[in-house]
Coordinates of C-alpha atoms and ligand atoms in Angstrom, one line a residue:
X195 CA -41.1 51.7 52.0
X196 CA -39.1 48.6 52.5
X197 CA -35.3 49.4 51.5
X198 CA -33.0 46.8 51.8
X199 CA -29.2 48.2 52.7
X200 CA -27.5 45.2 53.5
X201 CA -24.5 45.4 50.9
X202 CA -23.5 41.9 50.3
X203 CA -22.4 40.1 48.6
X204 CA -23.8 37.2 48.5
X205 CA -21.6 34.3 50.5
X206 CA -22.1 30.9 48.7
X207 CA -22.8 29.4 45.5
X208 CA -25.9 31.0 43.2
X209 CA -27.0 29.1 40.2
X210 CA -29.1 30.6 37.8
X211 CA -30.6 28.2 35.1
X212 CA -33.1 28.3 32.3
X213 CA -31.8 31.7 31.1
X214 CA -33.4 32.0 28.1
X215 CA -31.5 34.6 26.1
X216 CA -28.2 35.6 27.3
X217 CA -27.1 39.2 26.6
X218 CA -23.8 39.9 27.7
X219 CA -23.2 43.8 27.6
X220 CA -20.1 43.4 25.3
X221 CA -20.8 44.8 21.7
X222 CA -17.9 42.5 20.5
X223 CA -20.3 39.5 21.1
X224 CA -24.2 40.8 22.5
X225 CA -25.8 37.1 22.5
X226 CA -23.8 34.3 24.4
X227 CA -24.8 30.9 23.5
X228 CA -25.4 29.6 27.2
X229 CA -28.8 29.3 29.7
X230 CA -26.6 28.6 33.0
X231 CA -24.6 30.5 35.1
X232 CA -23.1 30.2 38.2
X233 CA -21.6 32.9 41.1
X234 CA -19.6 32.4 43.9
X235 CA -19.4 34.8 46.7
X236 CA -21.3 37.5 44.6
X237 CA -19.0 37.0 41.4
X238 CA -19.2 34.9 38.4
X239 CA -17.8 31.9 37.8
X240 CA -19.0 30.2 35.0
X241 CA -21.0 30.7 32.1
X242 CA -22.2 28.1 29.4
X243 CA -24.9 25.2 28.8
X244 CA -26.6 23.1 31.5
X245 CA -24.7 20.1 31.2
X246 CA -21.1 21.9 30.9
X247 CA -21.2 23.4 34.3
X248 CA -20.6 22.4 37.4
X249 CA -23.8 23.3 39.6
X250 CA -23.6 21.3 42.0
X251 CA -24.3 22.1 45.8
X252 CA -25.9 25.5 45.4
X253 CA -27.2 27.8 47.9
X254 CA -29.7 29.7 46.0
X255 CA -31.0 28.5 42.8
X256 CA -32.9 30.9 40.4
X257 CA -35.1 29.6 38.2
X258 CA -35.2 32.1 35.1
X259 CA -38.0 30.5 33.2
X260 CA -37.0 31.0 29.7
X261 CA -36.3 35.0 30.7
X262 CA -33.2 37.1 29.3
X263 CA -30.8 37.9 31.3
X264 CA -28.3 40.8 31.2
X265 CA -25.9 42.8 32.9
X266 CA -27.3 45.0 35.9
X267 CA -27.6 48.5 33.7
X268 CA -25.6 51.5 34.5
X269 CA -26.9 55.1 34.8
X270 CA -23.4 56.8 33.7
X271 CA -24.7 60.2 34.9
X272 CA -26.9 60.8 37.7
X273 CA -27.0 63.7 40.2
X274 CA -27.0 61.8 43.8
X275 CA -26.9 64.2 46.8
X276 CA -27.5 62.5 50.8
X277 CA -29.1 59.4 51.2
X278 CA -31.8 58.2 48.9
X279 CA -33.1 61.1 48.6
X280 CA -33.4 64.0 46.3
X281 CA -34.0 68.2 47.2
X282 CA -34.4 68.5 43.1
X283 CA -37.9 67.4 43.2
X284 CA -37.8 66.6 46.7
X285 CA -38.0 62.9 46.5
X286 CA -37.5 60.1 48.9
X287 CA -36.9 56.2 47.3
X288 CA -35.4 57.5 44.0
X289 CA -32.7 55.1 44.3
X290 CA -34.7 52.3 45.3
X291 CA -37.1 52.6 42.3
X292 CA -34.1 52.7 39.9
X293 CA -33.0 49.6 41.5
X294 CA -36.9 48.6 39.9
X295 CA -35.8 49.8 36.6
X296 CA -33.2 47.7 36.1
X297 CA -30.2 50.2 37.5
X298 CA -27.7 48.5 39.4
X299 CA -24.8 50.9 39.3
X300 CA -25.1 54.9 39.3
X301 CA -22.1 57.5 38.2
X302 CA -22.1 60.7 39.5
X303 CA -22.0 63.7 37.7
X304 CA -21.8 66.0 40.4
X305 CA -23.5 66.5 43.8
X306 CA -25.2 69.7 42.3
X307 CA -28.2 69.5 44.1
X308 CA -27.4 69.8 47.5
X309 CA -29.0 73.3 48.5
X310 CA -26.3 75.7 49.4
X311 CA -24.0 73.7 47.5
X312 CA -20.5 75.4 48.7
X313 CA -18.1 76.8 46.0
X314 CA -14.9 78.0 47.8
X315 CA -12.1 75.0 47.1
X316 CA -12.3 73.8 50.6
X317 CA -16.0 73.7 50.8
X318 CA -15.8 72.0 47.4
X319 CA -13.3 68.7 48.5
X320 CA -15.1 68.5 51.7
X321 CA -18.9 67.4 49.5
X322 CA -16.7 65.4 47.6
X323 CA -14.8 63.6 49.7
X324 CA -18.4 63.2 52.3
X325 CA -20.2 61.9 48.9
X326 CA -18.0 59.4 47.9
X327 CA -17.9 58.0 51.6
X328 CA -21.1 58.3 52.5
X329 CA -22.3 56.5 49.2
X330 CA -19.9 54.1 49.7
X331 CA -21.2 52.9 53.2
X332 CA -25.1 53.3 52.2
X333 CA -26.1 51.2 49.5
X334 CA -29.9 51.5 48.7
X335 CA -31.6 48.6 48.1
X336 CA -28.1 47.1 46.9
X337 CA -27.0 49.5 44.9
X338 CA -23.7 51.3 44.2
X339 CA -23.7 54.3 44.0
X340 CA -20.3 55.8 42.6
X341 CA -19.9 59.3 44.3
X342 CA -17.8 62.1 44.9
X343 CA -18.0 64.2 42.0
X344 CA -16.4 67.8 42.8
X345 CA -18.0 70.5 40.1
X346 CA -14.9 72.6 38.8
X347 CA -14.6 76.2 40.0
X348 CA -12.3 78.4 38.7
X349 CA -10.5 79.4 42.7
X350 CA -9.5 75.7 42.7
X351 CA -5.9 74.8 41.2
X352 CA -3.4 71.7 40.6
X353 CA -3.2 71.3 44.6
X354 CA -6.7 70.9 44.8
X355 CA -6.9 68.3 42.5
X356 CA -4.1 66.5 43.8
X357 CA -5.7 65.8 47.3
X358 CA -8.5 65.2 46.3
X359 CA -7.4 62.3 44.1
X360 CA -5.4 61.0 47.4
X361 CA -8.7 60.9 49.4
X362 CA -9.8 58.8 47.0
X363 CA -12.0 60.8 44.9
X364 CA -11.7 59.5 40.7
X365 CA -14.0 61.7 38.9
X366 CA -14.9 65.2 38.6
X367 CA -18.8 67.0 38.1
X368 CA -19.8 68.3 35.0
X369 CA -17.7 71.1 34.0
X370 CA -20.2 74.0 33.5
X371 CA -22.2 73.8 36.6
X372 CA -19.6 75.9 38.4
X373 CA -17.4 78.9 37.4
X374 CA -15.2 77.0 35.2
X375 CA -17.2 77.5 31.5
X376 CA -14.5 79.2 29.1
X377 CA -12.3 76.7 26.7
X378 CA -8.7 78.0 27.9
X379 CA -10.7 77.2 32.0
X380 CA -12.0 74.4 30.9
X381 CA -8.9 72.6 29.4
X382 CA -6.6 74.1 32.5
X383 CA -8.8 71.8 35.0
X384 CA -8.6 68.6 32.3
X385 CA -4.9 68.5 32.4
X386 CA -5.3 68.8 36.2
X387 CA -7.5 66.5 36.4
X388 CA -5.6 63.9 34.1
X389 CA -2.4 64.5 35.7
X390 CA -3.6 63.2 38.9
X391 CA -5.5 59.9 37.5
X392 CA -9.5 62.3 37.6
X393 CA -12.1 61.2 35.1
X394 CA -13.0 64.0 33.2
X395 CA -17.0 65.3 32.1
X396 CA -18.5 68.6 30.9
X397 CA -21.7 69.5 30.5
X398 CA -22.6 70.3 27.1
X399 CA -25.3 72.6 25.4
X400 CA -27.5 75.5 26.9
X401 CA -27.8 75.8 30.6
X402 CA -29.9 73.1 32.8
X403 CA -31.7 75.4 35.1
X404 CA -30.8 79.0 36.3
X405 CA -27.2 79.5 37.4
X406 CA -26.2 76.8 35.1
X407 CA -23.9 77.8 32.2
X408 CA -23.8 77.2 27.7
X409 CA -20.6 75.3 27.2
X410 CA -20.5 75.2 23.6
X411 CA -18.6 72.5 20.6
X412 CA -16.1 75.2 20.7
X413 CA -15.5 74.9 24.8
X414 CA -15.8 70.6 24.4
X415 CA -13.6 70.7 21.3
X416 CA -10.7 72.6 23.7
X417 CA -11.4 71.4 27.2
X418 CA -11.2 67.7 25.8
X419 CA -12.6 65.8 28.6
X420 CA -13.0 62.0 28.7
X421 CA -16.9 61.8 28.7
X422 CA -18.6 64.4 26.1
X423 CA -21.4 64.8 28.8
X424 CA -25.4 64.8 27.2
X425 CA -24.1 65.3 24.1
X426 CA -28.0 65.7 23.2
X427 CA -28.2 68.5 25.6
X428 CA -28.8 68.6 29.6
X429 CA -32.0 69.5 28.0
X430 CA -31.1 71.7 25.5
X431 CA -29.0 70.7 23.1
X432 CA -26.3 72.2 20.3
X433 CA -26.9 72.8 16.7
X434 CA -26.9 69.0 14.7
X435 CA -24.2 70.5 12.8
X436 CA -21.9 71.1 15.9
X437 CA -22.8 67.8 17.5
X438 CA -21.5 65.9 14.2
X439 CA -18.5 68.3 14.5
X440 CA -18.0 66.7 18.2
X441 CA -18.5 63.1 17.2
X442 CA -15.8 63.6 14.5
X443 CA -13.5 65.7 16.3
X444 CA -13.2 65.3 20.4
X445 CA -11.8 62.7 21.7
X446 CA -14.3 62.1 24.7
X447 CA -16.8 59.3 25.1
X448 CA -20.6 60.2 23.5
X449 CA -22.9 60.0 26.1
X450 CA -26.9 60.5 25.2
X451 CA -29.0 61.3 28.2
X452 CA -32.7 60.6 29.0
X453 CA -33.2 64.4 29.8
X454 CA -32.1 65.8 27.0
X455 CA -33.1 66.6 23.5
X456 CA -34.2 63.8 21.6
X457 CA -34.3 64.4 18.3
X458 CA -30.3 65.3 19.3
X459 CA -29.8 62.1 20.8
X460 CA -31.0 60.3 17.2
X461 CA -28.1 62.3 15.5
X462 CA -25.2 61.6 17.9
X463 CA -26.0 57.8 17.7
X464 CA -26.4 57.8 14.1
X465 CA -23.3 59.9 13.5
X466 CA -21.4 58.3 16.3
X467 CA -22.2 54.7 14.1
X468 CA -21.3 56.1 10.9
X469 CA -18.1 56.9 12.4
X470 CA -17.4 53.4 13.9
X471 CA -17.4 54.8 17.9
X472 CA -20.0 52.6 18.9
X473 CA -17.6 51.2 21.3
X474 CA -17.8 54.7 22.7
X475 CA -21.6 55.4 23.4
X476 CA -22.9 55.3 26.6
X477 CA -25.8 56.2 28.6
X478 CA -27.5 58.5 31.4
X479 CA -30.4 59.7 32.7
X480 CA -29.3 63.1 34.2
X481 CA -31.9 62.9 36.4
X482 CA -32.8 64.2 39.4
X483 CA -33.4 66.8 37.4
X484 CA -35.8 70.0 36.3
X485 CA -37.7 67.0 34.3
X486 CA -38.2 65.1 37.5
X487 CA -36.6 61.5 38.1
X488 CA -37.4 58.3 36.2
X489 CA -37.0 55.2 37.3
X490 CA -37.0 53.8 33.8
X491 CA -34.7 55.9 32.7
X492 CA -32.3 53.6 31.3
X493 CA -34.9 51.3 30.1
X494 CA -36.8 54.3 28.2
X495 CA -33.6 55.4 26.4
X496 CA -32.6 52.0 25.0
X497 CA -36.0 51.1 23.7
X498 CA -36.3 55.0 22.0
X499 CA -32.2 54.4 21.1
X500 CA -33.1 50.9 19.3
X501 CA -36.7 51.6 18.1
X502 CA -36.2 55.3 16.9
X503 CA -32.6 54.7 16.2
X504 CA -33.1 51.9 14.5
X505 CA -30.3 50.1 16.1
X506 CA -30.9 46.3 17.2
X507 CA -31.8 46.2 21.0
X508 CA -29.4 44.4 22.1
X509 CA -26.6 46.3 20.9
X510 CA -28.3 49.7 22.2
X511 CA -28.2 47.8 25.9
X512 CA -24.2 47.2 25.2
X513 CA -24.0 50.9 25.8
X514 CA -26.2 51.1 28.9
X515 CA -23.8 48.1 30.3
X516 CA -20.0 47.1 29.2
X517 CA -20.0 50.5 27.0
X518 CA -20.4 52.6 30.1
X519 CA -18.1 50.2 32.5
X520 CA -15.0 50.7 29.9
X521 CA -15.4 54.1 29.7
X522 CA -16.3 54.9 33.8
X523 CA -13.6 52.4 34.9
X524 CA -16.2 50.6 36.7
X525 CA -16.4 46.9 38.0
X526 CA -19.1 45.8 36.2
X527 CA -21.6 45.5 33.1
X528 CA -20.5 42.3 31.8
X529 CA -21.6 39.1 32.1
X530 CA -18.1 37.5 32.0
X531 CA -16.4 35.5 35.0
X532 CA -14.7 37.3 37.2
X533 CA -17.5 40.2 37.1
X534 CA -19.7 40.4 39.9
X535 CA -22.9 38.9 39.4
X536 CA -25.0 42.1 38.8
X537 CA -28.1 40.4 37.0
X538 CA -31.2 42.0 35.7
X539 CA -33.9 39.5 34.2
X540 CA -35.8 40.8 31.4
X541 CA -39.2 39.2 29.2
X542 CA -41.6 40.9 27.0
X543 CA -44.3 43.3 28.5
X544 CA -47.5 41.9 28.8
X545 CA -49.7 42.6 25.3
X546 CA -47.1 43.5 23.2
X547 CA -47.9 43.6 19.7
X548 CA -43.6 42.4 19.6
X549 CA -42.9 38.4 18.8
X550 CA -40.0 38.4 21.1
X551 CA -38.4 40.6 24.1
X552 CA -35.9 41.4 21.0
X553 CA -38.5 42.8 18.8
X554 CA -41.1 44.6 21.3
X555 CA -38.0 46.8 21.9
X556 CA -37.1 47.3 18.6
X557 CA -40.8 48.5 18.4
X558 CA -40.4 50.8 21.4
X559 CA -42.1 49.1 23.8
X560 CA -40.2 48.7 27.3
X561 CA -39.6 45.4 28.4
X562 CA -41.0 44.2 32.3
X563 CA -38.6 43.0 34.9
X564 CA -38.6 40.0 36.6
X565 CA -35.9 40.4 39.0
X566 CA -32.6 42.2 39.8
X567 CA -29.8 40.5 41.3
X568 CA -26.7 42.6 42.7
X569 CA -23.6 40.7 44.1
X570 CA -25.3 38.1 43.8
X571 CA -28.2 38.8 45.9
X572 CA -31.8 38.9 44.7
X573 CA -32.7 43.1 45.4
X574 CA -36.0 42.8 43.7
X575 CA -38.5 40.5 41.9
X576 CA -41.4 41.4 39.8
X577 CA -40.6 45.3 39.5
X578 CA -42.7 47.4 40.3
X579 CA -42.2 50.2 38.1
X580 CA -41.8 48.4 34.5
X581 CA -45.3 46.9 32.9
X582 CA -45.6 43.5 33.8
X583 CA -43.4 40.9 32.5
X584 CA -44.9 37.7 30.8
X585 CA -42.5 34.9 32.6
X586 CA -41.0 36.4 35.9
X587 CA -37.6 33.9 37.6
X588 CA -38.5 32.4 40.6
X589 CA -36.1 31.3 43.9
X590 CA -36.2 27.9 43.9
X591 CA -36.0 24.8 46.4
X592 CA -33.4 22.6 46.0
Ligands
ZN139 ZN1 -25.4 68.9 32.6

């Protein structure tokens, strides 16, 4: 297995022309009228029509071929441990064959897996603080993985919060996969967390494997974390009743996971709609996980979100991209200038029965990639996990 760790970016000018459908992660405005784009150093630069923009002198040209193009996807809630590999299911490459589903940026939602995880406060900051500089320095296949996600036990207190936010560390694990499950707990760590700049998520629903914990609408309501963790269950998920009662009521970001309940997932998007928080959906696999880990993750839960959902495609991919950035504070998921030039190229699978790339997801049906850039720099061409694209982009001579 061939895994590419350079970390880039990209030095030099990339031109990427003949984009034929331009999606561009922001729900404000999905489809940008443009087929050009152009990245300097591994950031964008300029976005628009052939003869507007200035692409002259490249170093790399990509030649889409009439394919879309969108933002790099975003897995908001994935369970990293060492390396790319996984003692879940005991997986080597998991990273890597994200990277082939379209994943250019992964969140952590706590280093759970790591056998003999410790739980005293010390032992806690120390996998923390290792994650998030370990998966800083080691970038699969191009990857960024955003690490360092300490899981809330109830021994740790304000001080413990505090240093770890000086090391560095921005985000906490699911509250629920530690000792810290009761509301009053729950909502004691929040303020911690808040006070010292942590992003706050909790696992909610019945517990993911053994050892694992309910945390209830009652607990999410009174903890009031920023992310509403698989609100469709991590995989099994509340009463429909009580996860309307969260979409109306807590504050957090609704995120729907591919391991979880699906028929749950329908009935936080629809609700979440109704109630005009698009804006706040976002997406996960949760995976590694009990269910295994799937590289098409992300692609799977957009095309069920938009066919099953009934919500158009390109909207549903908002969430996996810009959605997820705003809420996660992250660096990416737009194709904007400015952003980094985290590109994933898209066409319709082979033999579907949809028209366009648009519809065939609309009708379920995943869509193949062609290639993924990251900063810039080509990570993968014709992946190798979706089914086949129709058109694939191509490096070009210049
Ligand atoms: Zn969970």
């Amino acid at each position: 297995m061939a895994v590419d760790t350079a970390t880039g970016p990209m030095q030099g000018k990339l031109v990427v022309r003949n984009i034929g459908l331009l999606l561009s992660g922001d729900l404000g405005r999905p489809i940008l009228d443009a087929d050009t784009i152009v990245a300097v150093d591994g950031r964008i630069t300029a976005i628009g029509k052939a003869k507007a923009i200035d692409a002259d002198k490249p170093d790399v040209v990509i030649d889409a071929k009439g394919c879309t193009m969108a933002p790099g996807l975003i897995d908001s809630h994935c369970h990293p441990v060492f390396g790319d590999w996984t003692p879940r299911q005991n997986q080597l490459g998991w990273i890597d064959s994200c990277v082939n589903g379209g994943v250019t940026t992964f969140v952590s939602a706590g280093e759970v897996h790591l056998p003999g995880r410790p739980k005293d406060p010390l032992g806690v900051k120390a996998l923390a603080i290792t994650a998030q500089r370990t998966f800083a320095n080691f970038r699969p296949s191009g990857a960024k993985i955003i690490a360092g996600a300490p899981v809330p036990e109830k021994t740790m207190g304000e001080e413990d919060y505090a240093e770890l936010a000086r090391a560095g560390v921005a985000m906490i694990g699911e509250i629920g996969l530690g000792t810290v499950n009761t509301g009053p707990e729950a909502r004691k760590h929040v303020a911690w967390c808040r006070k010292h700049g942590i992003q706050t998520i909790i696992h909610t629903g019945g517990p993911s494997i053994p050892g694992s914990n309910l945390i209830s609408h009652e607990v999410v309501l009174e903890a009031d974390p920023d992310v509403i963790s698989h609100i469709n269950g991590g995989h099994t998920a509340l009463a429909s009743g009580h996860i309307c009662q969260l979409c109306e009521q807590a504050k957090g970001a609704i995120e729907i996971v591919h391991n979880g309940n699906e028929k749950a997932a329908i009935v936080a998007l629809r609700t979440a709609i109704e109630l005009k928080r698009t804006h706040e959906v976002i997406i996960g696999t949760d995976a590694p996980a009990g269910s295994g880990v799937q590289p098409l993750g992300i692609l799977r839960t957009i095309a069920f979100l938009a066919s099953f959902g009934g919500v158009a495609p390109e909207t549903v991919l908002c969430m996996a991209t810009g959605n997820t950035a705003r809420v996660r504070k992250l660096d990416a998921g737009l194709i904007e200038a400015g952003k980094p030039a985290d590109f994933v190229f898209l066409d319709r699978a082979q033999h579907t029965s949809g028209k366009t790339l648009l519809d065939s997801m609309a009708l379920g049906d995943l869509p193949g990639i062609g290639m993924v850039v990251i900063d810039g720099m080509v990570r993968c061409g014709r992946s190798r996990n979706t089914p086949p694209a129709e058109r694939i982009p191509e490096v070009v001579e210049h």
